[in-house]
Amino acid sequence: MSALRKKFGDDYQVVTTSSSGSGFNQAAPKKKRQRFVEKNGRCNVQHGNLGSETSRYLSDLFTTLVDLKWRWNLFIFILTYTVAWLFMASMWWVIAYMRGDLNRAHDDNYTPCVANVYNFPSAFLFFIETEATIGYGFRYITDKCPEGIILFLFQSILGSIVDAFLIGCMFIKMSQPKKRAETLMFSEHAVISMRDGKLTLMFRVGNLRNSHMVSAQIRCKLLKSFVLHSTYHIHKRLGLEGSR
């Protein structure tokens, strides 16, 4: 068995005859090979030993996020909003703490920076109400707090940037036609036949949807394996037999 495996590789099949001569029995099924190109058109190739080249993905962070899998996109989406909300709520709480608004929140004769902000949860709720434009009206910023006005402007700009980046990323990822390839059917077998006087590799492609595809392009990849036994075969394969 080991000698056969070394000679023919892992894809051979062992065929044995029964003692009664009734036929042949296959001992093991043929090993299923991994696809080079997935059914959605993505090449199943992983690049290795790139070294510092991986840092180039960070230079185009938007495209990197679009190319990530959905679970990582959702994780980054939730994490970014959670961190941004907690950070901005902490800034409002720090302003209220530095001004002493937390200790005098129930004093009717005192004008705080943000009305009805007593602790961190109330500061967090104020940020959510302003950022999400809910505006219940119970918590509001007053004109006696210039640092609060500056922070409010910074919050609006930062929120617009985060929304444009993440929502744009999710929109582009949802609009990608990757799932469209699931409704394209290919023939189970390909044939080689004469067409226009030449041997041609042919297969059929079918569209299950009624909607037409405009400017559709089909690219095929042919995998061919060969073994070079000598220097002569190497030169012959490269077309250099005349230059030896």
mmCIF file of C-alpha atoms in Angstrom, residues 11-94:
data_model
loop_
_atom_site.group_PDB
_atom_site.id
_atom_site.type_symbol
_atom_site.label_atom_id
_atom_site.label_comp_id
_atom_site.label_asym_id
_atom_site.label_seq_id
_atom_site.Cartn_x
_atom_site.Cartn_y
_atom_site.Cartn_z
ATOM 1 C CA ASP A 11 -5.718 9.972 -5.503
ATOM 2 C CA TYR A 12 -5.446 6.327 -6.591
ATOM 3 C CA GLN A 13 -8.150 3.705 -5.949
ATOM 4 C CA VAL A 14 -7.490 0.188 -4.763
ATOM 5 C CA VAL A 15 -9.512 -2.407 -6.706
ATOM 6 C CA THR A 16 -9.652 -5.957 -5.412
ATOM 7 C CA THR A 17 -11.327 -9.071 -6.753
ATOM 8 C CA SER A 18 -13.514 -11.188 -4.560
ATOM 9 C CA SER A 19 -12.759 -14.869 -4.079
ATOM 10 C CA SER A 20 -16.007 -15.877 -5.767
ATOM 11 C CA GLY A 21 -15.157 -13.894 -8.881
ATOM 12 C CA SER A 22 -18.459 -12.002 -8.745
ATOM 13 C CA GLY A 23 -16.875 -8.662 -9.596
ATOM 14 C CA PHE A 24 -14.713 -5.863 -8.311
ATOM 15 C CA ASN A 25 -15.029 -4.054 -5.000
ATOM 16 C CA GLN A 26 -13.689 -0.565 -4.400
ATOM 17 C CA ALA A 27 -12.014 -0.356 -1.008
ATOM 18 C CA ALA A 28 -12.073 3.412 -0.666
ATOM 19 C CA PRO A 29 -13.785 6.268 -2.548
ATOM 20 C CA LYS A 30 -11.732 8.772 -4.456
ATOM 21 C CA LYS A 31 -10.508 11.694 -2.418
ATOM 22 C CA LYS A 32 -12.463 14.885 -3.078
ATOM 23 C CA ARG A 33 -10.241 17.715 -4.179
ATOM 24 C CA GLN A 34 -10.651 21.274 -3.028
ATOM 25 C CA ARG A 35 -12.058 23.696 -5.610
ATOM 26 C CA PHE A 36 -9.678 26.199 -7.162
ATOM 27 C CA VAL A 37 -12.518 28.567 -8.063
ATOM 28 C CA GLU A 38 -15.646 28.741 -5.902
ATOM 29 C CA LYS A 39 -19.111 28.686 -7.441
ATOM 30 C CA ASN A 40 -19.503 32.414 -6.797
ATOM 31 C CA GLY A 41 -16.412 33.145 -8.902
ATOM 32 C CA ARG A 42 -13.962 33.783 -6.064
ATOM 33 C CA CYS A 43 -10.535 32.219 -6.490
ATOM 34 C CA ASN A 44 -9.713 29.992 -3.555
ATOM 35 C CA VAL A 45 -6.102 31.166 -3.287
ATOM 36 C CA GLN A 46 -4.379 32.402 -0.161
ATOM 37 C CA HIS A 47 -1.258 34.524 -0.313
ATOM 38 C CA GLY A 48 1.491 33.665 2.152
ATOM 39 C CA ASN A 49 4.904 34.962 3.193
ATOM 40 C CA LEU A 50 4.013 38.525 2.304
ATOM 41 C CA GLY A 51 5.802 40.066 5.281
ATOM 42 C CA SER A 52 5.287 43.796 5.466
ATOM 43 C CA GLU A 53 2.930 43.702 2.479
ATOM 44 C CA THR A 54 0.013 43.083 4.849
ATOM 45 C CA SER A 55 0.282 46.692 6.020
ATOM 46 C CA ARG A 56 -0.881 47.799 2.567
ATOM 47 C CA TYR A 57 -4.386 46.608 3.421
ATOM 48 C CA LEU A 58 -4.589 49.288 6.123
ATOM 49 C CA SER A 59 -3.785 52.022 3.614
ATOM 50 C CA ASP A 60 -7.109 51.239 1.907
ATOM 51 C CA LEU A 61 -9.169 50.516 5.002
ATOM 52 C CA PHE A 62 -12.525 51.085 3.310
ATOM 53 C CA THR A 63 -11.955 48.400 0.661
ATOM 54 C CA THR A 64 -10.524 46.082 3.324
ATOM 55 C CA LEU A 65 -13.712 46.362 5.371
ATOM 56 C CA VAL A 66 -15.844 45.758 2.291
ATOM 57 C CA ASP A 67 -13.903 42.572 1.465
ATOM 58 C CA LEU A 68 -14.207 41.161 4.993
ATOM 59 C CA LYS A 69 -16.732 38.494 5.852
ATOM 60 C CA TRP A 70 -20.109 39.501 7.189
ATOM 61 C CA ARG A 71 -19.413 38.407 10.757
ATOM 62 C CA TRP A 72 -16.344 40.640 10.943
ATOM 63 C CA ASN A 73 -18.215 43.534 9.330
ATOM 64 C CA LEU A 74 -20.996 43.323 11.887
ATOM 65 C CA PHE A 75 -18.479 43.011 14.716
ATOM 66 C CA ILE A 76 -16.557 46.114 13.594
ATOM 67 C CA PHE A 77 -19.830 47.979 13.001
ATOM 68 C CA ILE A 78 -21.124 47.309 16.510
ATOM 69 C CA LEU A 79 -17.735 47.807 18.162
ATOM 70 C CA THR A 80 -17.085 51.157 16.469
ATOM 71 C CA TYR A 81 -20.455 52.610 17.440
ATOM 72 C CA THR A 82 -20.203 51.272 20.993
ATOM 73 C CA VAL A 83 -16.723 52.715 21.548
ATOM 74 C CA ALA A 84 -17.682 56.067 19.983
ATOM 75 C CA TRP A 85 -20.834 56.335 22.095
ATOM 76 C CA LEU A 86 -19.056 55.454 25.328
ATOM 77 C CA PHE A 87 -16.240 57.893 24.552
ATOM 78 C CA MET A 88 -18.552 60.819 23.832
ATOM 79 C CA ALA A 89 -20.750 60.032 26.832
ATOM 80 C CA SER A 90 -17.608 60.028 28.988
ATOM 81 C CA MET A 91 -16.701 63.482 27.637
ATOM 82 C CA TRP A 92 -20.103 64.869 28.650
ATOM 83 C CA TRP A 93 -19.765 63.265 32.067
ATOM 84 C CA VAL A 94 -16.261 64.762 32.521
#
